[in-house]
PDB file of C-alpha atoms in Angstrom:
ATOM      1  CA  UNK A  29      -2.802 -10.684   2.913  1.00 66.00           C
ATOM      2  CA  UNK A  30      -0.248 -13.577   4.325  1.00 61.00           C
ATOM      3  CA  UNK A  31      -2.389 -15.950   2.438  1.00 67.00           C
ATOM      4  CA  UNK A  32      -2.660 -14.787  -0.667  1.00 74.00           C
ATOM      5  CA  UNK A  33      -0.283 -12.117  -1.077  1.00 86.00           C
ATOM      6  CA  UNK A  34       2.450 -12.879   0.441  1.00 89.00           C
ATOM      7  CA  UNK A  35       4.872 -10.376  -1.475  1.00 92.00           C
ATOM      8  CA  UNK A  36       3.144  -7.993  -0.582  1.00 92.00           C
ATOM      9  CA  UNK A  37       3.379  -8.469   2.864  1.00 91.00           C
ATOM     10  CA  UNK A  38       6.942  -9.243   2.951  1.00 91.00           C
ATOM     11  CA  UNK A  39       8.033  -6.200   1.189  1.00 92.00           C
ATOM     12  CA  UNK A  40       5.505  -3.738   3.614  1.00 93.00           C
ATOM     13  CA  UNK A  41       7.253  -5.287   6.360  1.00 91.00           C
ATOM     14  CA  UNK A  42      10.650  -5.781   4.848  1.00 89.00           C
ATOM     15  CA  UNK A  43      10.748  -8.996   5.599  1.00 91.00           C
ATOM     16  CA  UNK A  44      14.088 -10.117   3.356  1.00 92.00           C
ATOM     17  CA  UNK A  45      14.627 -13.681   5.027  1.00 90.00           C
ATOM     18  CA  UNK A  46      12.183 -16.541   5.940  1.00 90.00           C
ATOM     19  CA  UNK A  47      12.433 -16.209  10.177  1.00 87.00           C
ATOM     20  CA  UNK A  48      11.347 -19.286  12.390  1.00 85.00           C
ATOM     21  CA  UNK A  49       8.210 -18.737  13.466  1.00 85.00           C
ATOM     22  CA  UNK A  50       6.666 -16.253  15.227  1.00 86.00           C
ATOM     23  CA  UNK A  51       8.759 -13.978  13.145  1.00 87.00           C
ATOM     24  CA  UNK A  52      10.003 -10.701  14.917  1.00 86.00           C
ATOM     25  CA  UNK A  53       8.488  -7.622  13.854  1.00 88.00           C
ATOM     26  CA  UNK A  54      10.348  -4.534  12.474  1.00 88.00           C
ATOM     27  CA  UNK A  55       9.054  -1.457  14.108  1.00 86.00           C
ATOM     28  CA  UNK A  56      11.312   0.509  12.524  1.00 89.00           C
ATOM     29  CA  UNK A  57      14.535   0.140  10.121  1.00 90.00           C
ATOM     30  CA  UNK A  58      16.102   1.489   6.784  1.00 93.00           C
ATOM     31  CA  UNK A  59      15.513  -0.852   4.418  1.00 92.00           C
ATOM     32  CA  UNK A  60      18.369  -1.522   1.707  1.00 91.00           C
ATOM     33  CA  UNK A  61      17.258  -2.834  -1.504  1.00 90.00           C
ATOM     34  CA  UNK A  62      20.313  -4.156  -3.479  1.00 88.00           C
ATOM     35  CA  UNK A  63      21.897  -5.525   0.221  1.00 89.00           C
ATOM     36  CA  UNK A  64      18.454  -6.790   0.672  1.00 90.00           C
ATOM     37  CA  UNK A  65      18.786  -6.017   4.446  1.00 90.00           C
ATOM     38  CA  UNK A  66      17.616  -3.600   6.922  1.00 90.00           C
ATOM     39  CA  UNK A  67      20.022  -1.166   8.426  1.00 91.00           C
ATOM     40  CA  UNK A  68      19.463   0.614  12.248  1.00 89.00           C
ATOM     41  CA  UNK A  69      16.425  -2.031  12.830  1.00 86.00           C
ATOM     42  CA  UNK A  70      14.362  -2.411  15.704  1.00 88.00           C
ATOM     43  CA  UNK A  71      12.208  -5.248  16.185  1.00 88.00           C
ATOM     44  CA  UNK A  72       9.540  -6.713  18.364  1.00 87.00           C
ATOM     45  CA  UNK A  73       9.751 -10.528  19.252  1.00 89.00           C
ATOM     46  CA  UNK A  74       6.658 -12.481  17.337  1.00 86.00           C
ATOM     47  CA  UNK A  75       4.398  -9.703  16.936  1.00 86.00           C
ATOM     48  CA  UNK A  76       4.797  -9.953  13.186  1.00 85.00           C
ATOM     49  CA  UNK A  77       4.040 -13.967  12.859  1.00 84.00           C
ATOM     50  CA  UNK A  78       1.451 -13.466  15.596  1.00 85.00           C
ATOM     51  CA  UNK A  79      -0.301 -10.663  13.563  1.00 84.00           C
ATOM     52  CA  UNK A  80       0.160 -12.169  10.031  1.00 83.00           C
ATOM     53  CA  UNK A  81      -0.443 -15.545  10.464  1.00 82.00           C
ATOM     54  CA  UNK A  82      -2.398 -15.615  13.538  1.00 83.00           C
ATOM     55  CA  UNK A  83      -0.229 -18.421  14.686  1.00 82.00           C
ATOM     56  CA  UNK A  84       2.975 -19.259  16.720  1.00 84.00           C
ATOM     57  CA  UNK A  85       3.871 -22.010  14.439  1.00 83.00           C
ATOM     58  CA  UNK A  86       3.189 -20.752  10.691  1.00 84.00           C
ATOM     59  CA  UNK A  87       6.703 -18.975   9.039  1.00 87.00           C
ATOM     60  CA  UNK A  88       6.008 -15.633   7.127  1.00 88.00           C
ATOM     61  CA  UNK A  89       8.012 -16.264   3.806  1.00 90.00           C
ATOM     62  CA  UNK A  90      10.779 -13.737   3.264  1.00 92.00           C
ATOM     63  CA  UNK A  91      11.709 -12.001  -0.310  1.00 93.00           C
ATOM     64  CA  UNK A  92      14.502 -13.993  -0.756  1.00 93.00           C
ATOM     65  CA  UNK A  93      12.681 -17.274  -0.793  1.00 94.00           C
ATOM     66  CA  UNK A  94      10.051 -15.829  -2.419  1.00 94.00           C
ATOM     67  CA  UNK A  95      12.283 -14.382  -5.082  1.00 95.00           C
ATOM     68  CA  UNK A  96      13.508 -18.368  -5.702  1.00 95.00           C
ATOM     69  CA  UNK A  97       9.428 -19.460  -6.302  1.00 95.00           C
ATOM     70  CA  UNK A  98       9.267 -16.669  -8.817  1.00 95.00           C
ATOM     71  CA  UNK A  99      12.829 -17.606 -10.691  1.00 95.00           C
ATOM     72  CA  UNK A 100      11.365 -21.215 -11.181  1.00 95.00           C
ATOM     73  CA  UNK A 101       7.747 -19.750 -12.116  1.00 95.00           C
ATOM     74  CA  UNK A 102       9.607 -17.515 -14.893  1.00 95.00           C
ATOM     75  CA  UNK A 103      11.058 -20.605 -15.986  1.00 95.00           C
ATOM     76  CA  UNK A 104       8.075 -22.726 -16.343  1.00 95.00           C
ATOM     77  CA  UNK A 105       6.567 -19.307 -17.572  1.00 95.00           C
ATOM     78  CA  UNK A 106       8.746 -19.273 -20.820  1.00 94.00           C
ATOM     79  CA  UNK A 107       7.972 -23.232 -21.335  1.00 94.00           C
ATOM     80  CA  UNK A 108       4.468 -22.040 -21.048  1.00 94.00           C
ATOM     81  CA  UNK A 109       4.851 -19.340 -23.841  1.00 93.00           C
ATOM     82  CA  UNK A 110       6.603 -21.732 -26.522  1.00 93.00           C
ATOM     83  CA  UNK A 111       3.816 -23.984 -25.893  1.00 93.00           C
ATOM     84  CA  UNK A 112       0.971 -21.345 -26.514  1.00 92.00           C
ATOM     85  CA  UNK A 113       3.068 -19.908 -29.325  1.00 92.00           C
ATOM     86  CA  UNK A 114       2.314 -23.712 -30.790  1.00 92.00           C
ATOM     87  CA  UNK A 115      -0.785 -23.627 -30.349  1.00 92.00           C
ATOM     88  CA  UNK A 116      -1.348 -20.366 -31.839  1.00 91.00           C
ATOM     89  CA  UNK A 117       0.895 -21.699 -34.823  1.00 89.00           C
ATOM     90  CA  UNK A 118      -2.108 -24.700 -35.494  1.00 90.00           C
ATOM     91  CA  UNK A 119      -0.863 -27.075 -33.499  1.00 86.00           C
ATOM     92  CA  UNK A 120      -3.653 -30.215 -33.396  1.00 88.00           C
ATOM     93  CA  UNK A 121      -1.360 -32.318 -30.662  1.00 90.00           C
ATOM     94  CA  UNK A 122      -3.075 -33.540 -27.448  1.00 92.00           C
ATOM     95  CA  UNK A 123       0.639 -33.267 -25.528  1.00 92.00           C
ATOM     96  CA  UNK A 124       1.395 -29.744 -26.500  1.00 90.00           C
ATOM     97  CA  UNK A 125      -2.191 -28.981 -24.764  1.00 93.00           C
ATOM     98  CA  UNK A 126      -1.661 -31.123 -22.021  1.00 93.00           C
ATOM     99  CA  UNK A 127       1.638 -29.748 -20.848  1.00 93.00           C
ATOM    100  CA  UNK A 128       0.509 -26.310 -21.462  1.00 92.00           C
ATOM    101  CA  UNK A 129      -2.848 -26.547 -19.331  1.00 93.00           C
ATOM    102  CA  UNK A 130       0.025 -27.510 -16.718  1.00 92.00           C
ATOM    103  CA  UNK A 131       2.196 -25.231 -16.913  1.00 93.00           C
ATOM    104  CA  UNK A 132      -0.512 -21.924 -17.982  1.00 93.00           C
ATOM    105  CA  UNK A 133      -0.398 -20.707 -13.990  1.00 94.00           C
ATOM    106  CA  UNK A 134       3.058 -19.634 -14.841  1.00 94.00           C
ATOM    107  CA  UNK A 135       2.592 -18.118 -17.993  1.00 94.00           C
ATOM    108  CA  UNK A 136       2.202 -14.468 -16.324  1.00 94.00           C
ATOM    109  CA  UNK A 137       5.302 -14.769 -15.335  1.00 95.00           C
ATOM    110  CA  UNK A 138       7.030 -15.710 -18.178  1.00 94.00           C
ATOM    111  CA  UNK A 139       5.539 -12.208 -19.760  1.00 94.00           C
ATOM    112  CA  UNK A 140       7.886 -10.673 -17.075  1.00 94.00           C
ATOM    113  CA  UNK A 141      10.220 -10.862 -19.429  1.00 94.00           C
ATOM    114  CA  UNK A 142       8.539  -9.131 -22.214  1.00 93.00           C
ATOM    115  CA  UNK A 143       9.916  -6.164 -20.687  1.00 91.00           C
ATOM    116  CA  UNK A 144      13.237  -7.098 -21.779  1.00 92.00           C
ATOM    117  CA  UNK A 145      13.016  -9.176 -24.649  1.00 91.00           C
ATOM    118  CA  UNK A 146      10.127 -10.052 -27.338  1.00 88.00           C
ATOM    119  CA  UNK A 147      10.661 -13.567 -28.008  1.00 89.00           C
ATOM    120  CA  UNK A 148      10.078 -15.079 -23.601  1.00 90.00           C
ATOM    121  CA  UNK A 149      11.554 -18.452 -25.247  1.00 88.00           C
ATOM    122  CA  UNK A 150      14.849 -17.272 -26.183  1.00 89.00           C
ATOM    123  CA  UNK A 151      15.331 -15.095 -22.734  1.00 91.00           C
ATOM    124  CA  UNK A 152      19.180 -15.113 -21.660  1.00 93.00           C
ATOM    125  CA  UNK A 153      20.114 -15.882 -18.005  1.00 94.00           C
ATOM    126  CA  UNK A 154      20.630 -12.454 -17.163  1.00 95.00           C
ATOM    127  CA  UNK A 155      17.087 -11.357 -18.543  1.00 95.00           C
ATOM    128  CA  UNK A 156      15.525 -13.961 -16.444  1.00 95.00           C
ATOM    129  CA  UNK A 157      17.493 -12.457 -13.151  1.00 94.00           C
ATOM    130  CA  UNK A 158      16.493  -9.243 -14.248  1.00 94.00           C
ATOM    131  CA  UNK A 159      13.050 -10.480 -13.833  1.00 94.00           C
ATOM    132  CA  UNK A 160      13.360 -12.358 -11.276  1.00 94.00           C
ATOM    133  CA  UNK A 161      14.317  -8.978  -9.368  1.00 93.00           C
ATOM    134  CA  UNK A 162      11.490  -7.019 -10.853  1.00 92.00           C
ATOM    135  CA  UNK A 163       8.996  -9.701  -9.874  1.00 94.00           C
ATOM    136  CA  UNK A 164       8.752  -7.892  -6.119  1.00 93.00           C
ATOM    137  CA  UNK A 165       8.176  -4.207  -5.446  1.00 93.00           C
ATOM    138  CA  UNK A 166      10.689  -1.318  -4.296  1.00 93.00           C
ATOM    139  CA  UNK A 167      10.558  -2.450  -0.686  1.00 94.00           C
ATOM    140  CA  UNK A 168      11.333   1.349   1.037  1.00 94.00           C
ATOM    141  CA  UNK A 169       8.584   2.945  -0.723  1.00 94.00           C
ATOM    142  CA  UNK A 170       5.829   0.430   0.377  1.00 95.00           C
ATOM    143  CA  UNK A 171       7.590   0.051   3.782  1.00 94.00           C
ATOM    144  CA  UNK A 172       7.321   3.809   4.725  1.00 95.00           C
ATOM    145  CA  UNK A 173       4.038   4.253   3.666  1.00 96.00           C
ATOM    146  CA  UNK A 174       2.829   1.271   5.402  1.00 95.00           C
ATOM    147  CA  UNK A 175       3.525   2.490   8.625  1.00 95.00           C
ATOM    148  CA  UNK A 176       2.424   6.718   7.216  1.00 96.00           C
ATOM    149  CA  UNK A 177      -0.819   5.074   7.354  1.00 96.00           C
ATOM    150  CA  UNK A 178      -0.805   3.516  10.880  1.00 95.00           C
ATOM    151  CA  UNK A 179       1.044   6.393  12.088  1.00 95.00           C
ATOM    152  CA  UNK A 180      -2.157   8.046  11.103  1.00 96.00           C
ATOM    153  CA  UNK A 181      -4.652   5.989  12.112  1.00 95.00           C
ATOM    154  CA  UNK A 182      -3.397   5.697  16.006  1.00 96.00           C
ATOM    155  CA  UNK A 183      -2.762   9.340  16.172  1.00 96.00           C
ATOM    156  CA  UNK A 184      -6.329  10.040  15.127  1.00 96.00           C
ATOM    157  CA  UNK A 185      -7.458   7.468  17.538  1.00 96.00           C
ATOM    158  CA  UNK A 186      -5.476   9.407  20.250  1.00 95.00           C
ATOM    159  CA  UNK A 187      -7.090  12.571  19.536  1.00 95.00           C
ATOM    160  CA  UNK A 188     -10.673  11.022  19.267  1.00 94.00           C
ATOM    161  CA  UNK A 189     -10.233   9.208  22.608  1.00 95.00           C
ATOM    162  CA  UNK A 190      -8.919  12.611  24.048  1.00 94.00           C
ATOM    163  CA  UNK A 191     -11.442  14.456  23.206  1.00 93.00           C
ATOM    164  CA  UNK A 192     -13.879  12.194  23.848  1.00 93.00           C
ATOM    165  CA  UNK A 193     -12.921  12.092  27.589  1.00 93.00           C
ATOM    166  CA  UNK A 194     -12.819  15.566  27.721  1.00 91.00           C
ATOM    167  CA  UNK A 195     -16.082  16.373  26.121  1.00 90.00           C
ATOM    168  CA  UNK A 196     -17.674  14.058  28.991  1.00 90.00           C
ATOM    169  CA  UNK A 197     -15.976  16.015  31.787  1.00 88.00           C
ATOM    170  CA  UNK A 198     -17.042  19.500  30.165  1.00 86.00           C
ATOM    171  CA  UNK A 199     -13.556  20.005  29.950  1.00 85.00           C
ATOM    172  CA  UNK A 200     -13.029  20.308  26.611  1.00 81.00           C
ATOM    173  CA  UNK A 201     -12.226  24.274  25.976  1.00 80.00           C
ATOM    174  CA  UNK A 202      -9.962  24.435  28.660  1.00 84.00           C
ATOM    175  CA  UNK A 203      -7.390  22.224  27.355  1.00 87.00           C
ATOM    176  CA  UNK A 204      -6.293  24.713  24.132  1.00 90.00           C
ATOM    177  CA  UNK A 205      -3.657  22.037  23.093  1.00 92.00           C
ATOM    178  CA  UNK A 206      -6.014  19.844  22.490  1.00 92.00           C
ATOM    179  CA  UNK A 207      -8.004  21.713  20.159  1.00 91.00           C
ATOM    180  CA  UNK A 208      -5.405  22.693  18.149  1.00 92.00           C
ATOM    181  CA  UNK A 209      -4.127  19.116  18.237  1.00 93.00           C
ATOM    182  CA  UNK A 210      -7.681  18.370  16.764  1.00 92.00           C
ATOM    183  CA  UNK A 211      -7.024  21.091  14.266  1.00 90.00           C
ATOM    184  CA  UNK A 212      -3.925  19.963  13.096  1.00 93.00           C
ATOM    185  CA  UNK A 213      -4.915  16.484  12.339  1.00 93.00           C
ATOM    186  CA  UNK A 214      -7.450  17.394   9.750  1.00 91.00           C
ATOM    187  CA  UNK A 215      -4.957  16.606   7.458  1.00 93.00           C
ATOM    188  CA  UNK A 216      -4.565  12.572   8.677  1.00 95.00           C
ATOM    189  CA  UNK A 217      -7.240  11.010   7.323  1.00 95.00           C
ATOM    190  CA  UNK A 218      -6.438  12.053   3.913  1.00 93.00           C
ATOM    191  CA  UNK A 219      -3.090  10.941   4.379  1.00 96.00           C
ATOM    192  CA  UNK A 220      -3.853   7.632   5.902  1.00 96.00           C
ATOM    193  CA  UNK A 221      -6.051   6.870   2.464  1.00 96.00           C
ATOM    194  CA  UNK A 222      -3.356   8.187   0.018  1.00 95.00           C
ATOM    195  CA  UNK A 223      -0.866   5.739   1.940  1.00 96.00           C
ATOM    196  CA  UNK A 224      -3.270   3.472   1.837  1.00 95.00           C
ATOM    197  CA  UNK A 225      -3.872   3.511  -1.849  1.00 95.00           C
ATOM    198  CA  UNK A 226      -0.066   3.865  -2.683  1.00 96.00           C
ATOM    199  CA  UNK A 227       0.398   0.514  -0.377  1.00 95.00           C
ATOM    200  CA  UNK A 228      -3.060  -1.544  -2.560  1.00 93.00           C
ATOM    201  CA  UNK A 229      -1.327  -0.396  -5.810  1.00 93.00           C
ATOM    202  CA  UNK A 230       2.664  -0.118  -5.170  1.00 93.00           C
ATOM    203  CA  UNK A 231       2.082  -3.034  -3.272  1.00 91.00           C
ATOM    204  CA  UNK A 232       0.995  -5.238  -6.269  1.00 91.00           C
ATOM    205  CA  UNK A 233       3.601  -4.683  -8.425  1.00 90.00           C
ATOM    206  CA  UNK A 234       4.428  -5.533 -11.309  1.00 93.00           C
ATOM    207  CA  UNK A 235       0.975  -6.848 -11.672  1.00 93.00           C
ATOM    208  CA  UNK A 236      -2.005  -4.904 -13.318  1.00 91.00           C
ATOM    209  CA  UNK A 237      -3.795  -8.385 -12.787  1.00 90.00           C
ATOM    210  CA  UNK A 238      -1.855 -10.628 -10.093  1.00 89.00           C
ATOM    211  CA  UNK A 239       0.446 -13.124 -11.856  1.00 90.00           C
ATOM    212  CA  UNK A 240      -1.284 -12.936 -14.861  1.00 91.00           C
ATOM    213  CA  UNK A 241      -0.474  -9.843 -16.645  1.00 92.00           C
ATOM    214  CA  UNK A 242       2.312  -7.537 -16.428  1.00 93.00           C
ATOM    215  CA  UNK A 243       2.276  -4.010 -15.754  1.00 91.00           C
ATOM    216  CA  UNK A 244       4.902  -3.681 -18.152  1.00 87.00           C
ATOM    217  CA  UNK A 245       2.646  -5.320 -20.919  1.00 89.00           C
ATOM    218  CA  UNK A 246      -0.475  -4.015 -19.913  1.00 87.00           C
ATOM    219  CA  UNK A 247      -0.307  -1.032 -22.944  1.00 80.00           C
ATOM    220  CA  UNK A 248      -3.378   0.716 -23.996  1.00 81.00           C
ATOM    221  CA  UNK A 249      -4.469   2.207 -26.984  1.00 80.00           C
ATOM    222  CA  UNK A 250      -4.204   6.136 -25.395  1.00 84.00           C
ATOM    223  CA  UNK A 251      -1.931   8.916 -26.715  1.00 87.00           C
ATOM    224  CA  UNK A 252       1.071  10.387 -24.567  1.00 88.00           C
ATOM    225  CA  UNK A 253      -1.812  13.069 -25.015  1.00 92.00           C
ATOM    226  CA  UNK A 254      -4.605  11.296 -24.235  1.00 91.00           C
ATOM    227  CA  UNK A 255      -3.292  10.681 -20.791  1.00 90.00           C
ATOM    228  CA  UNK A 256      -1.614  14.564 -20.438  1.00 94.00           C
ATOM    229  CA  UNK A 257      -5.302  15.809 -20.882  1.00 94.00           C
ATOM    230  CA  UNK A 258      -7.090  13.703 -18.900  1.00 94.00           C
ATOM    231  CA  UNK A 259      -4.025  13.906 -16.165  1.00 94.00           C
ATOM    232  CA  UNK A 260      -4.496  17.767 -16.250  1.00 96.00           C
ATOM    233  CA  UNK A 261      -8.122  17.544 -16.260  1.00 96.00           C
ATOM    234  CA  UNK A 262      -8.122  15.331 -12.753  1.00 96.00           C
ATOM    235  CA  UNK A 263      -5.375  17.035 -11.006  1.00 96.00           C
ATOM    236  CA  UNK A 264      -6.887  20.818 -11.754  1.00 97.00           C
ATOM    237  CA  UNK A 265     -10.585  19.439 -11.328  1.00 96.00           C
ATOM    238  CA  UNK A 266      -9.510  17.494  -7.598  1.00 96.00           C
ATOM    239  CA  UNK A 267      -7.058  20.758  -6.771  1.00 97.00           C
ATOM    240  CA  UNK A 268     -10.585  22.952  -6.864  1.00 97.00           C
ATOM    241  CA  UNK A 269     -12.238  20.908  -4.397  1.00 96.00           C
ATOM    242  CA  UNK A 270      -9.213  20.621  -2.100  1.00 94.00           C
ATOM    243  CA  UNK A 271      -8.907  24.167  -1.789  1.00 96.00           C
ATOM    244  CA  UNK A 272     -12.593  25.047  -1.564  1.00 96.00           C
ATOM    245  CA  UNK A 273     -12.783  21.943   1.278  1.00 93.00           C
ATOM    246  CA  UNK A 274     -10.003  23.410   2.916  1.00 92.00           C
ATOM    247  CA  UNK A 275     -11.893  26.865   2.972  1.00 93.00           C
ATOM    248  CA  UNK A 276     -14.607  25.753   4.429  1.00 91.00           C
ATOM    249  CA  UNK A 277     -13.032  23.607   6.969  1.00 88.00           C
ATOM    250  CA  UNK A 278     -10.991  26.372   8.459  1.00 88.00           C
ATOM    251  CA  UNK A 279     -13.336  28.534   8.446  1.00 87.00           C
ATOM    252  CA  UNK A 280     -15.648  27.026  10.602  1.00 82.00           C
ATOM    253  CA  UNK A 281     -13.406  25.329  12.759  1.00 82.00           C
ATOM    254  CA  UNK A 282     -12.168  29.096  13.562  1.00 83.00           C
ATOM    255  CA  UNK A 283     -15.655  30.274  13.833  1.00 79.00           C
ATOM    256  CA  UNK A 284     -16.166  27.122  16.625  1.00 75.00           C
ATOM    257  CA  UNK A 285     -19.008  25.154  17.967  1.00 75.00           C
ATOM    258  CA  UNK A 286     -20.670  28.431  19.482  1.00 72.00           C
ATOM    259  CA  UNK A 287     -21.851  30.022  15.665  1.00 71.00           C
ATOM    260  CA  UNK A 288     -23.977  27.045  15.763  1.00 69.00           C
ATOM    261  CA  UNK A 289     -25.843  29.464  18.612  1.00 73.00           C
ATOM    262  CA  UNK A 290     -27.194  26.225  20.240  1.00 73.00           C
ATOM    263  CA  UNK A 291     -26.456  27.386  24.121  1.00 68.00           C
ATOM    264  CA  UNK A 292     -24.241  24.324  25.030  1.00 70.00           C
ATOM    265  CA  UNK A 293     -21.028  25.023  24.355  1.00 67.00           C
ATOM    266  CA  UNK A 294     -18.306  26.879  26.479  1.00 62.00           C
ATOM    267  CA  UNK A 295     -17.830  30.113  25.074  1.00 63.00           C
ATOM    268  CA  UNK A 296     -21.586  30.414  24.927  1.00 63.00           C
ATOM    269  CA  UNK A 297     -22.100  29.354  28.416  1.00 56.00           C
ATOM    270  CA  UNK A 298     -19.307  31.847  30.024  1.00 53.00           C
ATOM    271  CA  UNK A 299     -20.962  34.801  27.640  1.00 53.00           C
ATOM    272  CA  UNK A 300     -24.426  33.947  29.132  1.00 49.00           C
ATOM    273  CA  UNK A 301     -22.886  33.663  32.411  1.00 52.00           C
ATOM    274  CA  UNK A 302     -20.746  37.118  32.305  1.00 56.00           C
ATOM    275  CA  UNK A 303     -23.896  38.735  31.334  1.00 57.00           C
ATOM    276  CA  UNK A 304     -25.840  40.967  34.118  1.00 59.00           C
ATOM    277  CA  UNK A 305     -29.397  39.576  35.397  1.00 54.00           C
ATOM    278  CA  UNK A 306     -32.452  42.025  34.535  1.00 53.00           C
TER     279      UNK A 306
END
């Protein structure tokens, strides 16, 4: 991710300015998006260069700076667009290709401004700092679900170590907390993806296809009720199988290991155990 998508990274770790290297990592903070700073943060001393980069020596570029790259790409982006627009127009001379097979890497983000105007060429100063703003994410969104998902994933890891420990001492139904720790964080994984998948897709905004097409310009063909329907369809269709999953789930986790009726669990043991010898 620090090597090729680096505004991604800088906006899950709201990382607003370029820090010398190792950069300090931000365990925890309230990002503010039009101070572009973090408020009540608490950070840990070159974890986050260390991690990113896998380096001491190698900066991890902050929004700010990378908010400057993408000012001078939109630029070169609307030089790019005039050029194509000749082309498109007939145009039969070498230098109008030449310079645009130069400057085409920034086209995409010329099309940022699309969103605000329909002629890129002509864009005022204020559109292009509009853009230039919209060309990274909402960083307190990403930055929150980012750590949702770790959150997760180490407090499953906690209860899988637990129990694993306690399943090898035969301790396991004695320890009740446990077990209804267990319970409780049936729920995690599912929350660890859906952060996940709001991080891949938040996270590459505005893209639909990285610095090539905007999201914003990225229109189909579909109806406002095309999309209701099939919206409707996937939510009602994925609601059924949640519920029925979460049937299933706690029913059997109330009706325990010992239904199975294999003889080596606890509750069977201490009913075998209880029982008088004939």
């Amino acid at each position: 991710m620090g090597d090729v998508q680096k505004t991604k990274l800088a906006a899950i770790e709201a990382e607003w300015e370029t820090q010398p290297a190792p950069a300090a990592f931000t365990l925890f903070g309230i990002p503010d998006q039009d101070s572009q700073e973090n408020k009540l943060a608490i950070q840990i001393p070159y974890a986050l260069g260390i991690i990113a980069t896998r380096s001491v020596d190698t900066p991890v570029i902050g929004l700010k700076d990378l908010m400057v790259q993408h000012e001078e790409r939109i630029r070169n982006g609307m030089k790019a667009y005039e050029l194509l627009e000749q082309l498109r127009a007939g145009s039969t001379d070498q230098a109008v290709r030449d310079q645009f097979n130069v400057m085409k890497k920034d086209l995409g983000y010329g099309l940022l401004l699309k969103r605000y105007t329909p002629n890129v060429s002509d864009a005022t100063e204020a559109q292009i700092q509009q853009a230039t703003k919209d060309s990274i994410p909402r960083v307190a969104p990403l930055y929150f679900a980012f750590r949702i998902m770790v959150a997760c994933g180490f407090l499953l890891l906690a209860i899988i170590a637990l129990s694993f420990w306690s399943v090898i001492r035969n301790r396991i139904g004695e320890k009740k907390w446990l077990l209804r720790a267990a319970l409780y964080g049936i729920p995690l994984p599912w929350i660890a993806v859906e952060a996940g998948w709001f991080v891949a897709e938040y996270g590459r905004q505005p893209w639909a296809i990285g610095e090539v097409l905007p999201t914003a310009v990225a229109n189909s063909s579909l109806t406002v009720g095309d999309l209701l329907f099939s919206m409707i369809l996937i939510c009602g269709l994925y609601t059924l199988f949640l519920v029925a999953e979460l049937f299933l789930m706690f029913k059997f986790a109330r009706l325990g290991p010992s239904s199975l009726k294999t003889g080596r669990y606890h509750y069977e043991q201490s009913t075998v155990a209880s029982q008088p010898a004939r």
